[in-house]
Amino acid sequence: MKANPPMVLVSLDCDQYVAYLEARDDAGVAEYLFAGVETLHAANVDFVVICSNTAHCVVPMVRQRLPSLPLLHIADCSASACKERGITTVGLLGTEPTMRDGSWLKSCLGEHGLTVIVPTEQASQRRCYDIICQELSFDIYKDESRDFLLVLVAEMQALGCQGVILGCTELELLLTREHEGRAALPLIRSAAVHITAAARVLAGAAALDDFSPSIGTSSS
């Protein structure tokens, strides 16, 4: 049997997490997520993988309070995938907090030299969020919701995007690889590239620094 690395998993209550997000309680959601990160830190992990784009809002707090804790940022992985495809202007679909603010992703993507564009209409951001929270989170997959997301991709192409990051991990459940032929632009699957990067680091095939902006920029 091939060797496999030990992993420590922490699962948080998604309903509580979303309640903080809906209330726009930035401090509350950060503290809630940080408690989970503290559990991983106490387990003496080699590095942390936060399996959510929006939950990366806790990263500034982690870096302030636990500066020595290594972390594989999902935006670094998405940026690396963009640069491999020659993408310099990228659209971002995700939760409403990620599209409305999303500084925890957008700033990181910007450090890689990427220009980030999100849907401009608040109603579009809200519907995208409702698809994530009210449908995909309950294993509901609607053709009309998929069509709506594909329209957003086409709209971002008109705004100058060369690709679109599926910046919420649930979106990859609705826009699967079999639907890529219908998309106006290449789709960057944030969860998939994050998982692949984590596996490569664990296997010793890559280092965390390989995904940092300085490394990524110099090699592009």
Tab-separated table of C-alpha atoms in Angstrom:
chain	number	residue	atom	x	y	z
A	1	MET	CA	0.000	0.000	0.000
A	2	LYS	CA	1.268	3.475	-0.845
A	3	ALA	CA	2.027	5.696	2.111
A	4	ASN	CA	-0.597	8.277	2.971
A	5	PRO	CA	-0.119	11.267	5.266
A	6	PRO	CA	-2.108	11.696	8.477
A	7	MET	CA	-4.732	14.434	8.338
A	8	VAL	CA	-6.650	16.319	11.010
A	9	LEU	CA	-10.129	17.496	10.016
A	10	VAL	CA	-12.275	20.148	11.670
A	11	SER	CA	-15.894	20.570	10.577
A	12	LEU	CA	-17.880	23.626	11.647
A	13	ASP	CA	-21.630	24.281	11.710
A	14	CYS	CA	-22.425	25.744	8.298
A	15	ASP	CA	-25.748	27.215	9.467
A	16	GLN	CA	-23.987	29.235	12.164
A	17	TYR	CA	-21.348	30.279	9.666
A	18	VAL	CA	-23.953	31.484	7.156
A	19	ALA	CA	-25.872	33.293	9.899
A	20	TYR	CA	-22.782	35.396	10.623
A	21	LEU	CA	-22.345	36.056	6.907
A	22	GLU	CA	-25.975	37.073	6.385
A	23	ALA	CA	-25.744	39.443	9.351
A	24	ARG	CA	-22.554	40.886	7.861
A	25	ASP	CA	-20.914	40.203	11.213
A	26	ASP	CA	-17.331	40.152	9.942
A	27	ALA	CA	-15.810	39.938	13.411
A	28	GLY	CA	-18.194	37.184	14.479
A	29	VAL	CA	-17.558	34.967	11.479
A	30	ALA	CA	-13.804	35.452	11.750
A	31	GLU	CA	-13.773	34.471	15.430
A	32	TYR	CA	-15.995	31.464	14.704
A	33	LEU	CA	-13.706	30.225	11.946
A	34	PHE	CA	-10.570	30.989	13.912
A	35	ALA	CA	-11.705	28.613	16.666
A	36	GLY	CA	-11.534	25.822	14.090
A	37	VAL	CA	-8.082	26.893	12.949
A	38	GLU	CA	-6.912	26.923	16.579
A	39	THR	CA	-7.928	23.273	16.867
A	40	LEU	CA	-5.731	22.437	13.880
A	41	HIS	CA	-2.878	24.486	15.300
A	42	ALA	CA	-3.152	22.632	18.596
A	43	ALA	CA	-2.865	19.359	16.675
A	44	ASN	CA	0.554	20.518	15.407
A	45	VAL	CA	-0.333	20.244	11.723
A	46	ASP	CA	2.297	21.006	9.086
A	47	PHE	CA	-0.020	23.358	7.212
A	48	VAL	CA	-3.679	24.358	7.013
A	49	VAL	CA	-6.095	24.013	4.104
A	50	ILE	CA	-9.347	25.983	4.490
A	51	CYS	CA	-11.817	24.186	2.228
A	52	SER	CA	-13.924	27.220	1.343
A	53	ASN	CA	-13.333	30.443	-0.572
A	54	THR	CA	-15.505	32.651	1.638
A	55	ALA	CA	-14.047	31.166	4.822
A	56	HIS	CA	-10.671	32.558	3.792
A	57	CYS	CA	-11.967	35.794	5.331
A	58	VAL	CA	-10.350	34.432	8.516
A	59	VAL	CA	-6.871	34.373	6.980
A	60	PRO	CA	-5.857	37.904	8.072
A	61	MET	CA	-6.728	36.964	11.674
A	62	VAL	CA	-4.799	33.693	11.390
A	63	ARG	CA	-1.731	35.472	10.095
A	64	GLN	CA	-1.936	38.051	12.863
A	65	ARG	CA	-2.501	35.651	15.745
A	66	LEU	CA	-0.655	32.573	14.475
A	67	PRO	CA	2.016	34.033	12.190
A	68	SER	CA	4.107	30.853	12.142
A	69	LEU	CA	1.233	28.599	10.991
A	70	PRO	CA	1.682	27.694	7.291
A	71	LEU	CA	-1.450	27.957	5.143
A	72	LEU	CA	-2.168	26.986	1.543
A	73	HIS	CA	-4.394	29.815	0.296
A	74	ILE	CA	-7.083	28.835	-2.190
A	75	ALA	CA	-6.630	32.093	-4.132
A	76	ASP	CA	-2.929	31.344	-4.630
A	77	CYS	CA	-3.918	28.015	-6.164
A	78	SER	CA	-6.583	29.594	-8.390
A	79	ALA	CA	-4.111	32.279	-9.463
A	80	SER	CA	-1.543	29.643	-10.395
A	81	ALA	CA	-4.152	27.904	-12.545
A	82	CYS	CA	-5.030	31.215	-14.230
A	83	LYS	CA	-1.410	31.973	-15.040
A	84	GLU	CA	-0.869	28.490	-16.452
A	85	ARG	CA	-3.614	29.361	-18.968
A	86	GLY	CA	-2.267	32.834	-19.692
A	87	ILE	CA	-5.229	34.520	-18.014
A	88	THR	CA	-4.588	38.046	-16.707
A	89	THR	CA	-8.175	39.311	-16.303
A	90	VAL	CA	-10.455	36.895	-14.496
A	91	GLY	CA	-14.082	36.840	-13.437
A	92	LEU	CA	-15.057	35.711	-9.954
A	93	LEU	CA	-18.296	33.922	-9.083
A	94	GLY	CA	-19.046	32.969	-5.496
A	95	THR	CA	-21.082	33.834	-2.458
A	96	GLU	CA	-22.512	37.320	-2.103
A	97	PRO	CA	-19.895	38.265	0.541
A	98	THR	CA	-17.103	37.067	-1.762
A	99	MET	CA	-18.371	39.069	-4.734
A	100	ARG	CA	-19.440	42.149	-2.744
A	101	ASP	CA	-16.239	42.329	-0.681
A	102	GLY	CA	-13.999	39.323	-1.118
A	103	SER	CA	-10.893	41.280	-0.184
A	104	TRP	CA	-9.462	38.049	1.240
A	105	LEU	CA	-9.497	36.605	-2.296
A	106	LYS	CA	-9.247	39.653	-4.544
A	107	SER	CA	-6.170	41.069	-2.825
A	108	CYS	CA	-4.384	37.727	-3.072
A	109	LEU	CA	-5.306	37.340	-6.741
A	110	GLY	CA	-4.104	40.897	-7.325
A	111	GLU	CA	-0.732	40.058	-5.815
A	112	HIS	CA	-0.354	37.557	-8.663
A	113	GLY	CA	-0.929	40.351	-11.172
A	114	LEU	CA	-4.538	39.390	-11.936
A	115	THR	CA	-7.349	41.866	-12.553
A	116	VAL	CA	-10.565	40.587	-10.933
A	117	ILE	CA	-14.088	41.333	-12.166
A	118	VAL	CA	-17.364	40.309	-10.496
A	119	PRO	CA	-20.989	40.560	-11.667
A	120	THR	CA	-22.014	44.199	-11.349
A	121	GLU	CA	-25.715	43.735	-10.537
A	122	GLN	CA	-26.528	43.151	-6.863
A	123	ALA	CA	-29.508	41.024	-7.928
A	124	SER	CA	-27.166	38.727	-9.850
A	125	GLN	CA	-24.860	38.420	-6.846
A	126	ARG	CA	-27.853	37.600	-4.626
A	127	ARG	CA	-29.238	34.961	-6.969
A	128	CYS	CA	-25.852	33.315	-7.245
A	129	TYR	CA	-25.690	33.213	-3.432
A	130	ASP	CA	-29.210	31.764	-3.199
A	131	ILE	CA	-28.303	29.040	-5.691
A	132	ILE	CA	-25.373	28.119	-3.457
A	133	CYS	CA	-27.175	28.257	-0.096
A	134	GLN	CA	-30.720	27.223	-0.986
A	135	GLU	CA	-30.075	24.710	-3.757
A	136	LEU	CA	-26.573	23.271	-4.001
A	137	SER	CA	-26.173	22.994	-0.225
A	138	PHE	CA	-29.260	20.742	-0.280
A	139	ASP	CA	-28.211	18.679	-3.313
A	140	ILE	CA	-30.683	20.502	-5.571
A	141	TYR	CA	-29.434	20.953	-9.126
A	142	LYS	CA	-31.621	23.005	-11.464
A	143	ASP	CA	-31.046	23.492	-15.169
A	144	GLU	CA	-32.283	27.076	-14.957
A	145	SER	CA	-29.738	27.837	-12.252
A	146	ARG	CA	-26.954	26.376	-14.383
A	147	ASP	CA	-28.162	28.460	-17.325
A	148	PHE	CA	-28.123	31.581	-15.152
A	149	LEU	CA	-24.510	30.974	-14.133
A	150	LEU	CA	-23.525	30.428	-17.751
A	151	VAL	CA	-25.140	33.768	-18.635
A	152	LEU	CA	-22.998	35.401	-15.930
A	153	VAL	CA	-19.903	33.823	-17.471
A	154	ALA	CA	-20.848	35.238	-20.864
A	155	GLU	CA	-21.461	38.670	-19.338
A	156	MET	CA	-17.992	38.635	-17.794
A	157	GLN	CA	-16.514	37.736	-21.158
A	158	ALA	CA	-18.126	40.933	-22.477
A	159	LEU	CA	-16.418	42.822	-19.634
A	160	GLY	CA	-13.006	41.629	-20.800
A	161	CYS	CA	-12.482	38.491	-18.718
A	162	GLN	CA	-10.398	35.674	-20.171
A	163	GLY	CA	-11.591	33.087	-17.662
A	164	VAL	CA	-13.837	32.747	-14.618
A	165	ILE	CA	-12.958	31.407	-11.173
A	166	LEU	CA	-15.702	29.306	-9.629
A	167	GLY	CA	-14.963	30.966	-6.309
A	168	CYS	CA	-17.349	28.923	-4.233
A	169	THR	CA	-16.651	25.230	-3.987
A	170	GLU	CA	-20.339	24.277	-4.413
A	171	LEU	CA	-20.496	25.878	-7.865
A	172	GLU	CA	-18.346	23.063	-9.226
A	173	LEU	CA	-21.203	20.680	-8.426
A	174	LEU	CA	-23.514	22.514	-10.844
A	175	LEU	CA	-21.042	23.548	-13.524
A	176	THR	CA	-19.341	20.196	-13.891
A	177	ARG	CA	-16.663	19.380	-16.436
A	178	GLU	CA	-19.296	18.050	-18.815
A	179	HIS	CA	-20.772	21.559	-19.003
A	180	GLU	CA	-17.497	23.310	-19.837
A	181	GLY	CA	-18.300	23.191	-23.540
A	182	ARG	CA	-21.274	25.476	-22.894
A	183	ALA	CA	-19.231	28.075	-21.024
A	184	ALA	CA	-18.094	31.157	-22.919
A	185	LEU	CA	-14.803	31.161	-20.992
A	186	PRO	CA	-12.447	28.672	-19.314
A	187	LEU	CA	-13.634	27.809	-15.799
A	188	ILE	CA	-11.102	27.721	-12.964
A	189	ARG	CA	-12.323	25.188	-10.416
A	190	SER	CA	-11.049	26.546	-7.132
A	191	ALA	CA	-11.796	23.444	-5.077
A	192	ALA	CA	-10.185	21.120	-7.617
A	193	VAL	CA	-6.992	23.160	-7.956
A	194	HIS	CA	-6.805	23.619	-4.167
A	195	ILE	CA	-7.137	19.874	-3.552
A	196	THR	CA	-4.555	19.078	-6.215
A	197	ALA	CA	-2.104	21.588	-4.754
A	198	ALA	CA	-2.583	20.221	-1.223
A	199	ALA	CA	-2.037	16.662	-2.433
A	200	ARG	CA	1.149	17.674	-4.243
A	201	VAL	CA	2.496	19.393	-1.129
A	202	LEU	CA	1.646	16.399	1.044
A	203	ALA	CA	3.308	14.049	-1.452
A	204	GLY	CA	6.454	16.171	-1.528
A	205	ALA	CA	5.926	17.041	-5.211
A	206	ALA	CA	5.542	20.758	-4.463
A	207	ALA	CA	6.237	23.249	-1.691
A	208	LEU	CA	3.863	25.825	-0.243
A	209	ASP	CA	6.107	28.568	-1.582
A	210	ASP	CA	5.562	27.277	-5.116
A	211	PHE	CA	2.112	28.870	-5.021
A	212	SER	CA	3.140	32.199	-3.539
A	213	PRO	CA	2.793	35.373	-5.646
A	214	SER	CA	6.549	35.933	-5.873
A	215	ILE	CA	7.239	32.437	-7.183
A	216	GLY	CA	4.238	32.444	-9.471
A	217	THR	CA	5.032	35.845	-10.932
A	218	SER	CA	8.680	35.119	-11.593
A	219	SER	CA	7.894	31.870	-13.396
A	220	SER	CA	5.149	33.266	-15.614
